[in-house]
Amino acid sequence: MPTLVAKAREGDPRSVARLISLVENGDPALPEVAAALAPYAGRAQVVGLTGSPGVGKSTTTNELVKALRAAGRRVGVLAVDPSSPFTGGAILGDRIRMQEHTTDRGVYIRSMSSRGQLGGLSAATPQAVRVLEGAGCEVILVETVGVGQAEVEVASLADTTLVLLAPGMGDAIQAVKAGVLEIADVFVINKADRPGADATYRDIQGMLGLGERAAGDWRPQVVRATAVRGEGIDDVVAAIEKHRAWLETSGNLTARRERRAAVEVEAIALGTLRARIGDLKEGTALSTLAAAVAAGELDPYAAAEQLIKGL
Amino acid sequence: MPTLVAKAREGDPRSVARLISLVENGDPALPEVAAALAPYAGRAQVVGLTGSPGVGKSTTTNELVKALRAAGRRVGVLAVDPSSPFTGGAILGDRIRMQEHTTDRGVYIRSMSSRGQLGGLSAATPQAVRVLEGAGCEVILVETVGVGQAEVEVASLADTTLVLLAPGMGDAIQAVKAGVLEIADVFVINKADRPGADATYRDIQGMLGLGERAAGDWRPQVVRATAVRGEGIDDVVAAIEKHRAWLETSGNLTARRERRAAVEVEAIALGTLRARIGDLKEGTALSTLAAAVAAGELDPYAAAEQLIKGL
């Protein structure tokens, strides 16, 4: 295990791949891996990307990788699919589209789902981020495939969260409904060459104008892009860098990362407790209590209390 | 609280309603209520009803209530909607359809969702069942609205599980996919007057023939009914009673209820632990650990371990 981490530290892609697989599968060696990676925590800027299907997330990610590589940054990409391992099609498509980067040792691209990981994706994603940080990535793009509360949560576990919209999809309204308005640091109006792009831009600016903001608070940036032609990507990169600068000068970077670590620790703790209760099923503690409850000798709350004491 | 339980014991509908609301809302007084109700656990036969939308669950439930009332049994009905409190329309429709029973003190009908309950519906439903048992119900029908893993799980928390199918809906195949084949004690082919009913009957019998069964095991019954005309309902009741008799003579009733109690206790224990970790957020323990993780001084697994020790 120390060898694997050491090789990943040198940027060996196969070692990085194996470590992320350990994370995905909830390998028993994870705590050991996490301990070895801890010192490298927080070295990268983590950028979350979310938005409805068809809005151009993968194309935008691909163009961002190009732009960041052109600026000499080492880049990691995690395409996260919280729903299931069965959407392989879409992910495979994304992977192929990104294959122009596969011979570049400065880019690491990986799709992942949470199979056995204690605490699900809210624990697995930060662990995968740590692996990429350990491997020397300076920017890590976390792209969430699909749309829903889980995706929004994963994307919001970032230093900077990008929400992608496209004109004519009713996305401004959808964004409000899905609660992404609260988590977006940068809005990207993609497909900005299409009719309705200006209206979407105005809608978003209008909604941002309604929110109250204290002096010194971040005002979400709204950027127009046409990723498929590479247009506006420099503006997106500039917005990301501006947000990073604000995070550092305002002291919000540390606050945000501590909040993220709290979510992560909580998810792992709950997963561990769930596993331990599962282990108890193998023994007699739970079945003895259950028999007493079924017989009406004990109520289930009192039984749960006894179960917890035995953990 | 003791007064409320005492009044519910006498069958007062308003007290029963208030107790089930306490269950739904995860009221802090729940452990006290549970303790007061514990002695009456296991007095009713709990019958789960599940099946795809449109298969006729509510009509069948309604007819079963009629038949059971005609036989002089006190009946409780729980219409469970695990997904959300926003499907009020369908539930309201069901309630109205069942209003012919509302003046009958021998029937208690209630729709419920799990809002604040620790452990969700897997804990809330058994608690509501206990309330109805305490109120003297002899048969409790747990009808799950909607379709999905959660519904299947809730329905399987019963002494006897009914799976409803209808001809021409591809339901036999759907049943296999949804995993209901494993949980069904009785299959009801509803709308048996429609074309394709015989084919559905044969499909199910064929699939049941494929499974291996030890001597003395229960062979799921397959019953044809046309609930909207009240046809075949007596056969359904007979199948339910036959299953109950088998449960008792084979010793499976106790085994099944102990398994159910184990699920319930586990769900409550996990919910309690989750709430306690939530309480820790208010304090400084989690934030101190999170700060150490964010700073790279501690890995998240070690932090989770420390968090658990502090519970």
XYZ file of C-alpha atoms in Angstrom:
622
model
C 0.000 0.000 0.000
C 2.759 2.525 0.818
C 4.345 1.630 -2.539
C 1.079 2.264 -4.360
C 0.695 5.675 -2.725
C 4.338 6.506 -3.423
C 3.912 5.621 -7.109
C 0.689 7.653 -7.317
C 2.637 10.549 -5.761
C 5.004 10.319 -8.720
C 1.981 10.588 -11.003
C 1.936 6.979 -12.218
C -1.499 6.701 -13.893
C -1.984 3.002 -13.120
C -1.347 3.534 -9.419
C -3.770 6.475 -9.400
C -6.357 4.280 -11.141
C -5.913 1.492 -8.602
C -6.259 3.866 -5.666
C -9.480 5.354 -7.035
C -10.814 1.830 -7.564
C -10.077 1.118 -3.896
C -12.115 4.215 -3.042
C -15.009 3.179 -5.293
C -15.136 -0.329 -3.916
C -14.851 0.684 -0.280
C -11.704 -1.390 0.144
C -10.817 -2.274 3.749
C -7.410 -0.639 3.162
C -9.037 2.780 2.661
C -8.251 4.154 6.126
C -4.578 3.306 5.536
C -4.644 4.990 2.110
C -6.416 8.021 3.574
C -3.791 8.327 6.309
C -0.998 8.223 3.722
C -2.696 10.873 1.590
C -3.745 13.238 4.401
C -0.675 15.516 4.221
C -1.442 16.435 0.599
C -5.012 17.526 1.322
C -6.076 20.920 0.008
C -3.352 21.365 -2.612
C -5.719 21.500 -5.592
C -8.573 23.788 -6.476
C -11.651 21.574 -6.719
C -14.147 22.790 -9.298
C -17.626 21.206 -9.400
C -19.634 21.200 -12.633
C -23.340 20.474 -12.687
C -26.319 21.076 -14.970
C -29.167 19.309 -16.762
C -28.460 16.587 -19.326
C -27.736 18.015 -22.776
C -26.444 21.310 -21.460
C -22.911 20.517 -22.594
C -21.130 19.488 -19.386
C -18.686 17.080 -21.007
C -17.834 19.431 -23.881
C -17.246 22.256 -21.415
C -15.125 20.003 -19.193
C -13.091 18.945 -22.215
C -12.474 22.560 -23.259
C -11.587 23.558 -19.699
C -9.020 20.755 -19.611
C -7.491 22.079 -22.833
C -7.334 25.652 -21.546
C -5.869 24.631 -18.177
C -3.291 22.398 -19.832
C -2.336 25.254 -22.165
C -1.663 27.280 -19.008
C 0.608 24.491 -17.775
C -1.651 23.244 -14.944
C -1.886 19.571 -14.024
C -5.561 18.586 -14.244
C -7.767 15.823 -12.835
C -11.306 15.055 -13.966
C -13.823 12.979 -11.992
C -17.082 12.186 -13.814
C -19.378 11.219 -10.975
C -22.533 9.195 -11.427
C -24.341 8.838 -8.133
C -27.387 7.047 -9.463
C -26.044 3.730 -10.668
C -23.320 1.842 -12.457
C -25.746 1.265 -15.350
C -25.324 4.557 -17.190
C -22.026 3.335 -18.586
C -23.102 4.431 -22.042
C -23.040 8.131 -21.337
C -19.868 7.922 -19.331
C -18.175 5.857 -21.980
C -19.181 8.496 -24.543
C -17.631 11.195 -22.405
C -14.490 9.191 -22.003
C -14.090 8.724 -25.703
C -14.654 12.408 -26.334
C -11.895 13.128 -23.858
C -9.461 10.664 -25.370
C -7.523 13.468 -27.018
C -6.024 13.943 -23.539
C -5.198 10.305 -22.847
C -1.579 10.466 -23.908
C -1.010 13.594 -21.815
C 0.524 12.668 -18.439
C -0.638 16.046 -17.097
C -4.307 14.983 -17.242
C -6.044 12.263 -15.276
C -9.642 11.460 -16.306
C -11.835 9.028 -14.433
C -15.518 8.196 -14.157
C -16.660 6.809 -10.853
C -19.682 5.560 -8.967
C -19.939 4.615 -5.307
C -20.361 0.905 -5.027
C -19.188 -0.247 -1.646
C -17.927 2.984 -0.164
C -19.089 3.673 3.381
C -21.072 6.870 3.276
C -21.698 6.780 -0.485
C -20.522 9.455 -2.878
C -20.407 12.174 -0.236
C -17.511 10.202 1.235
C -16.141 8.603 -1.952
C -15.743 11.784 -4.005
C -13.565 13.650 -1.491
C -11.412 10.513 -1.185
C -10.925 10.359 -4.942
C -10.096 14.072 -4.884
C -7.430 13.332 -2.264
C -5.906 10.679 -4.509
C -5.676 13.174 -7.379
C -4.271 15.840 -5.056
C -1.692 13.334 -3.906
C -0.847 12.681 -7.559
C -0.072 16.355 -8.033
C -3.205 17.635 -9.796
C -3.541 21.393 -9.379
C -7.111 21.695 -10.629
C -9.671 18.922 -10.207
C -12.906 19.123 -12.178
C -15.741 17.117 -10.611
C -18.400 16.695 -13.286
C -21.704 15.216 -12.158
C -23.516 13.140 -14.731
C -27.299 13.266 -14.465
C -29.302 15.743 -12.467
C -30.857 15.629 -9.019
C -30.262 16.338 -5.378
C -27.351 13.885 -5.149
C -25.556 15.528 -8.077
C -26.114 18.983 -6.631
C -24.696 17.823 -3.316
C -21.622 16.292 -4.911
C -20.988 19.365 -7.059
C -21.343 21.602 -4.026
C -18.506 19.697 -2.312
C -16.121 21.870 -4.305
C -14.100 25.025 -3.761
C -15.845 26.522 -6.783
C -19.148 25.320 -8.194
C -20.063 25.878 -11.835
C -23.697 25.571 -12.904
C -24.229 25.139 -16.631
C -27.365 26.387 -18.315
C -28.452 26.493 -21.937
C -30.945 28.831 -23.579
C -34.448 27.644 -24.333
C -34.435 24.810 -21.830
C -36.332 26.704 -19.147
C -33.124 26.178 -17.218
C -33.224 29.403 -15.264
C -36.456 28.271 -13.666
C -35.221 24.688 -13.346
C -32.110 25.971 -11.613
C -34.219 27.650 -8.962
C -36.316 24.535 -8.486
C -33.327 22.238 -8.151
C -31.760 24.547 -5.582
C -28.657 25.162 -7.670
C -29.047 28.934 -7.392
C -27.781 28.669 -3.824
C -24.703 26.625 -4.696
C -23.511 28.290 -7.923
C -20.361 30.400 -7.768
C -20.234 30.720 -11.546
C -23.099 30.348 -14.022
C -22.070 29.313 -17.512
C -24.688 30.054 -20.184
C -23.505 27.505 -22.712
C -24.660 27.364 -26.353
C -24.653 31.156 -26.181
C -24.936 31.355 -29.973
C -28.469 30.003 -29.801
C -31.649 32.089 -29.711
C -32.740 32.881 -26.174
C -29.227 33.082 -24.718
C -29.646 36.761 -23.887
C -32.983 36.080 -22.200
C -31.444 33.316 -20.076
C -28.563 35.645 -19.184
C -31.011 38.360 -18.099
C -33.141 35.857 -16.133
C -30.162 34.702 -14.132
C -28.827 38.224 -13.551
C -32.324 39.236 -12.480
C -32.603 36.387 -9.996
C -29.146 37.132 -8.605
C -30.216 40.754 -8.142
C -33.070 39.621 -5.907
C -30.866 37.863 -3.357
C -29.489 39.810 -0.426
C -25.743 39.876 -0.110
C -23.534 41.331 2.602
C -20.559 43.510 1.704
C -17.601 41.287 0.817
C -19.828 38.353 -0.165
C -19.225 36.678 -3.502
C -21.559 37.720 -6.280
C -21.955 34.730 -8.634
C -20.434 35.408 -12.048
C -22.458 34.797 -15.183
C -20.397 33.854 -18.227
C -21.503 33.144 -21.807
C -19.798 30.346 -23.726
C -20.151 28.160 -26.777
C -18.039 25.257 -25.624
C -18.430 23.219 -28.789
C -16.472 25.935 -30.624
C -14.201 26.711 -27.667
C -15.679 30.195 -27.341
C -15.894 31.866 -23.945
C -13.807 29.185 -22.211
C -11.126 31.723 -21.268
C -13.855 33.751 -19.552
C -14.915 30.652 -17.618
C -11.312 30.038 -16.547
C -11.009 33.699 -15.553
C -14.195 33.452 -13.453
C -12.864 30.318 -11.732
C -9.592 32.086 -10.943
C -11.377 35.187 -9.718
C -13.449 33.027 -7.371
C -10.334 31.264 -6.126
C -8.707 34.643 -5.375
C -11.831 35.751 -3.494
C -11.892 32.478 -1.519
C -8.315 33.078 -0.383
C -8.483 36.763 0.460
C -11.869 36.499 2.210
C -10.873 33.520 4.343
C -13.707 31.494 2.811
C -11.417 28.829 1.352
C -10.603 27.416 4.773
C -14.203 27.756 5.975
C -15.535 25.987 2.904
C -13.003 23.159 3.151
C -13.708 22.640 6.822
C -17.415 22.411 6.062
C -16.624 19.893 3.341
C -14.420 17.864 5.685
C -17.240 17.860 8.250
C -19.663 16.407 5.682
C -17.059 13.810 4.743
C -16.258 12.776 8.323
C -19.948 12.577 9.151
C -20.645 10.384 6.106
C -17.793 8.025 6.984
C -18.870 7.850 10.629
C -22.450 6.979 9.661
C -21.247 4.409 7.155
C -18.991 2.835 9.773
C -21.826 2.679 12.308
C -24.124 1.137 9.715
C -21.505 -1.501 8.947
C -21.059 -2.262 12.640
C -24.790 -2.685 13.123
C -24.660 -4.984 10.110
C -21.932 -6.992 11.845
C -24.141 -7.256 14.904
C -26.728 -9.042 12.758
C -24.253 -11.873 12.364
C -24.075 -12.163 16.125
C -26.878 -12.681 18.597
C -27.309 -9.178 20.067
C -29.807 -7.903 17.501
C -31.731 -11.154 17.224
C -32.127 -11.418 20.992
C -33.453 -7.866 21.134
C -35.717 -8.470 18.130
C -37.203 -11.551 19.770
C -38.024 -9.506 22.879
C -39.656 -6.812 20.729
C -41.670 -9.364 18.736
C -42.861 -10.912 21.996
C -43.997 -7.524 23.299
C -41.528 -7.622 26.203
C -39.517 -4.650 24.967
C -40.369 -1.676 22.804
C -38.237 -1.044 19.709
C -36.838 2.284 20.946
C -35.552 0.717 24.136
C -34.127 -2.122 22.026
C -32.389 0.351 19.693
C -30.887 2.073 22.724
C -29.467 -1.230 23.964
C -28.145 -2.011 20.505
C -26.310 1.318 20.374
C -24.769 0.708 23.796
C -23.319 -2.533 22.483
C -21.529 -0.917 19.532
C -49.536 10.631 26.799
C -50.771 7.683 28.924
C -54.309 9.133 28.519
C -53.904 9.256 24.747
C -52.746 5.633 24.618
C -55.577 4.600 26.971
C -58.162 6.299 24.756
C -56.656 4.730 21.635
C -56.885 1.374 23.441
C -60.633 1.990 23.722
C -60.700 2.556 19.958
C -61.243 6.329 20.017
C -60.519 7.330 16.395
C -59.184 10.788 17.218
C -56.655 9.402 19.699
C -55.552 6.801 17.149
C -55.161 9.591 14.566
C -53.082 11.685 16.940
C -50.793 8.776 17.810
C -50.162 7.986 14.139
C -49.395 11.665 13.527
C -46.817 11.470 16.332
C -45.291 8.495 14.513
C -45.259 10.308 11.157
C -43.682 13.416 12.587
C -41.059 11.600 14.626
C -42.330 13.186 17.836
C -39.875 13.147 20.762
C -42.546 11.334 22.800
C -42.370 8.311 20.487
C -40.224 6.120 22.766
C -42.774 6.680 25.546
C -45.664 5.807 23.221
C -43.798 2.745 21.972
C -43.192 1.564 25.534
C -46.900 1.924 26.349
C -47.912 0.000 23.225
C -45.304 -2.783 23.447
C -47.528 -5.277 25.314
C -50.075 -5.310 22.464
C -47.510 -6.124 19.772
C -48.331 -9.015 17.471
C -52.065 -9.165 18.095
C -53.065 -8.382 14.501
C -52.337 -10.108 11.227
C -50.463 -7.573 9.105
C -51.174 -7.915 5.380
C -49.020 -5.975 2.898
C -50.412 -5.046 -0.518
C -48.164 -3.927 -3.348
C -48.283 -3.689 -7.132
C -47.842 -1.273 -10.031
C -49.996 1.840 -10.326
C -53.336 1.126 -11.991
C -53.403 -2.494 -10.948
C -56.324 -1.862 -8.591
C -54.712 -1.765 -5.144
C -57.186 0.660 -3.585
C -60.239 -1.079 -5.036
C -58.941 -4.422 -3.788
C -58.174 -2.964 -0.353
C -61.668 -1.496 -0.213
C -63.271 -4.837 -1.074
C -61.074 -6.681 1.418
C -62.206 -4.261 4.127
C -65.842 -5.011 3.243
C -65.286 -8.764 3.334
C -63.364 -8.663 6.610
C -65.979 -6.413 8.223
C -68.716 -8.798 7.060
C -66.807 -11.510 8.922
C -66.866 -9.314 12.029
C -63.137 -8.493 12.095
C -61.843 -5.088 13.214
C -59.730 -3.693 10.375
C -56.995 -1.090 10.023
C -55.702 0.288 6.711
C -52.420 2.135 6.258
C -51.860 3.659 2.809
C -48.121 4.232 2.769
C -46.393 6.641 0.431
C -42.653 6.443 0.952
C -41.702 8.831 -1.821
C -43.100 12.149 -0.698
C -45.927 14.046 0.925
C -46.753 15.550 -2.476
C -48.830 12.736 -3.918
C -51.765 13.848 -1.824
C -54.001 13.698 -4.875
C -53.893 9.956 -5.277
C -54.146 9.318 -1.575
C -57.040 11.707 -1.251
C -58.761 9.883 -4.099
C -58.264 6.594 -2.283
C -59.605 8.051 0.901
C -62.722 9.293 -0.768
C -63.293 5.926 -2.386
C -63.053 4.380 1.059
C -65.423 6.817 2.680
C -68.187 4.260 2.691
C -66.358 2.888 5.741
C -65.891 6.179 7.572
C -68.899 5.858 9.841
C -67.901 2.303 10.801
C -66.013 2.304 14.126
C -64.649 -1.131 13.254
C -62.459 0.326 10.465
C -59.570 2.712 10.779
C -58.152 4.107 7.498
C -55.102 6.285 7.327
C -52.619 7.440 4.717
C -49.122 8.184 5.952
C -45.706 9.309 4.863
C -42.518 9.474 6.901
C -41.610 13.044 7.520
C -39.475 13.304 10.616
C -39.413 9.695 11.749
C -35.974 8.369 12.664
C -35.255 5.515 10.319
C -37.889 6.508 7.733
C -40.785 4.302 6.761
C -39.044 1.092 7.752
C -39.368 2.348 11.316
C -42.542 4.450 10.977
C -44.772 1.770 9.455
C -44.254 -0.835 12.197
C -44.930 1.909 14.775
C -48.209 2.832 13.099
C -49.072 -0.874 12.990
C -48.462 -1.011 16.751
C -50.861 1.880 17.280
C -53.569 0.066 15.314
C -52.849 -3.178 17.167
C -53.176 -1.275 20.413
C -56.510 0.064 19.168
C -57.766 -3.482 18.736
C -57.465 -4.000 14.977
C -57.365 -7.696 14.124
C -56.283 -7.339 10.512
C -54.123 -4.454 9.297
C -53.792 -3.867 5.567
C -50.654 -1.969 4.616
C -51.167 -0.688 1.078
C -48.140 0.866 -0.603
C -48.905 3.636 -3.041
C -46.472 3.890 -5.928
C -43.933 1.274 -6.941
C -40.280 0.809 -6.217
C -37.791 -0.742 -3.850
C -39.068 1.256 -0.867
C -42.635 0.106 -1.434
C -41.545 -3.479 -1.815
C -39.603 -3.246 1.434
C -42.532 -1.757 3.312
C -44.962 -4.328 1.951
C -42.595 -7.128 2.896
C -42.680 -5.966 6.530
C -45.940 -7.906 6.830
C -47.057 -11.296 8.065
C -48.584 -11.913 4.654
C -47.623 -10.074 1.488
C -50.047 -9.714 -1.419
C -48.697 -8.782 -4.842
C -51.311 -7.494 -7.271
C -50.910 -7.983 -10.996
C -53.166 -7.198 -13.923
C -53.266 -8.830 -17.360
C -51.643 -7.134 -20.301
C -49.350 -4.920 -18.280
C -46.295 -7.087 -18.660
C -46.607 -7.386 -14.930
C -45.364 -10.921 -14.615
C -42.032 -9.826 -16.031
C -42.090 -6.552 -14.078
C -42.718 -8.526 -10.910
C -39.557 -10.515 -11.457
C -37.559 -7.372 -12.170
C -38.829 -5.546 -9.111
C -37.962 -8.507 -6.922
C -41.545 -9.023 -5.759
C -41.495 -12.684 -6.726
C -39.382 -13.323 -3.650
C -41.679 -11.483 -1.256
C -45.143 -12.533 -2.484
C -47.127 -14.955 -0.348
C -50.246 -14.460 -2.440
C -50.472 -13.249 -6.040
C -53.750 -11.583 -6.956
C -54.391 -11.432 -10.704
C -56.838 -8.540 -10.643
C -59.030 -7.496 -13.590
C -59.321 -11.210 -14.302
C -62.200 -10.548 -16.709
C -59.814 -8.904 -19.152
C -58.080 -10.593 -22.066
C -54.722 -11.996 -21.121
C -55.649 -12.882 -17.545
C -55.151 -16.593 -18.212
C -51.753 -15.943 -19.759
C -50.663 -13.873 -16.734
C -51.919 -16.667 -14.445
C -49.902 -19.262 -16.367
C -46.793 -17.020 -16.417
C -46.851 -16.664 -12.662
C -47.563 -20.354 -12.049
C -44.747 -21.176 -14.446
C -42.294 -18.916 -12.648
C -43.312 -20.331 -9.287
C -42.705 -23.825 -10.664
C -39.104 -22.902 -11.426
C -38.192 -21.999 -7.859
C -36.885 -24.667 -5.539
C -38.870 -25.216 -2.382
C -38.182 -27.451 0.598
C -40.913 -29.706 1.985
C -43.129 -27.672 4.330
C -42.263 -24.363 2.626
C -45.095 -22.099 1.606
C -46.040 -22.243 -2.053
C -47.343 -18.792 -3.036
C -51.055 -18.871 -3.897
C -52.267 -17.370 -7.143
C -55.816 -16.016 -7.001
C -57.929 -14.434 -9.753
C -60.154 -11.485 -8.862
C -62.138 -8.659 -10.397
C -62.144 -6.329 -7.431
C -64.204 -3.626 -9.101
C -67.132 -6.085 -9.148
C -66.210 -7.699 -5.845
C -65.465 -11.011 -7.586
C -62.828 -13.340 -6.189
C -62.379 -11.340 -2.979
C -63.495 -14.300 -0.864
C -60.752 -16.343 -2.510
C -58.221 -13.647 -1.589
C -59.434 -13.673 2.016
C -59.239 -17.472 2.023
C -55.652 -17.346 0.727
C -54.720 -14.828 3.428
C -56.231 -17.075 6.095
C -54.552 -20.164 4.688
C -51.207 -18.353 4.824
C -51.841 -17.260 8.388
C -52.593 -20.853 9.382
C -49.365 -22.009 7.714
C -47.386 -19.259 9.490
C -48.675 -20.481 12.847
C -48.310 -24.211 12.385
C -44.881 -23.985 10.740
C -43.436 -21.642 13.356
C -42.752 -19.053 10.681
C -44.982 -16.404 12.253
C -42.565 -15.874 15.126
C -39.521 -16.084 12.862
C -40.992 -13.531 10.463
C -41.970 -11.131 13.224
C -38.562 -11.368 14.821
C -36.948 -10.584 11.485
C -39.305 -7.623 11.123
C -38.498 -6.401 14.626
C -34.794 -6.658 13.818
C -35.246 -4.419 10.761
C -37.236 -1.972 12.860
C -34.739 -1.848 15.731
C -31.868 -1.435 13.277
C -33.644 1.438 11.490
C -34.351 3.217 14.783
C -30.779 2.709 15.981
C -29.353 4.153 12.780
C -31.770 7.076 12.896
C -30.826 7.767 16.503
C -27.112 7.664 15.684
C -27.657 9.981 12.742
C -29.514 12.432 14.969
C -26.748 12.309 17.574
C -24.101 13.013 14.964
C -26.328 15.904 13.892
C -26.333 17.160 17.475
C -22.555 16.981 17.475
C -22.561 19.478 14.614
C -24.015 22.048 16.971
C -21.091 21.490 19.300
C -17.395 21.771 18.575
C -16.344 18.113 18.284
C -17.078 17.694 14.577
C -15.821 21.144 13.580
C -12.544 20.628 15.435
C -12.030 17.300 13.670
C -13.046 18.805 10.317
C -10.513 21.604 10.723
C -7.759 19.044 11.355
C -8.817 17.079 8.264
C -8.948 20.213 6.094
C -5.471 21.158 7.323
C -4.128 17.706 6.396
C -3.245 16.901 10.018
C -5.734 14.064 10.286
C -7.301 11.730 7.732
C -11.102 11.538 7.565
C -11.284 7.892 8.646
C -9.306 8.580 11.809
C -11.543 11.622 12.389
C -14.700 9.532 11.926
C -13.352 7.024 14.446
C -12.830 9.800 17.000
C -16.307 11.149 16.301
C -17.853 7.740 16.966
C -15.949 7.399 20.235
C -17.501 10.671 21.367
C -21.090 9.559 20.796
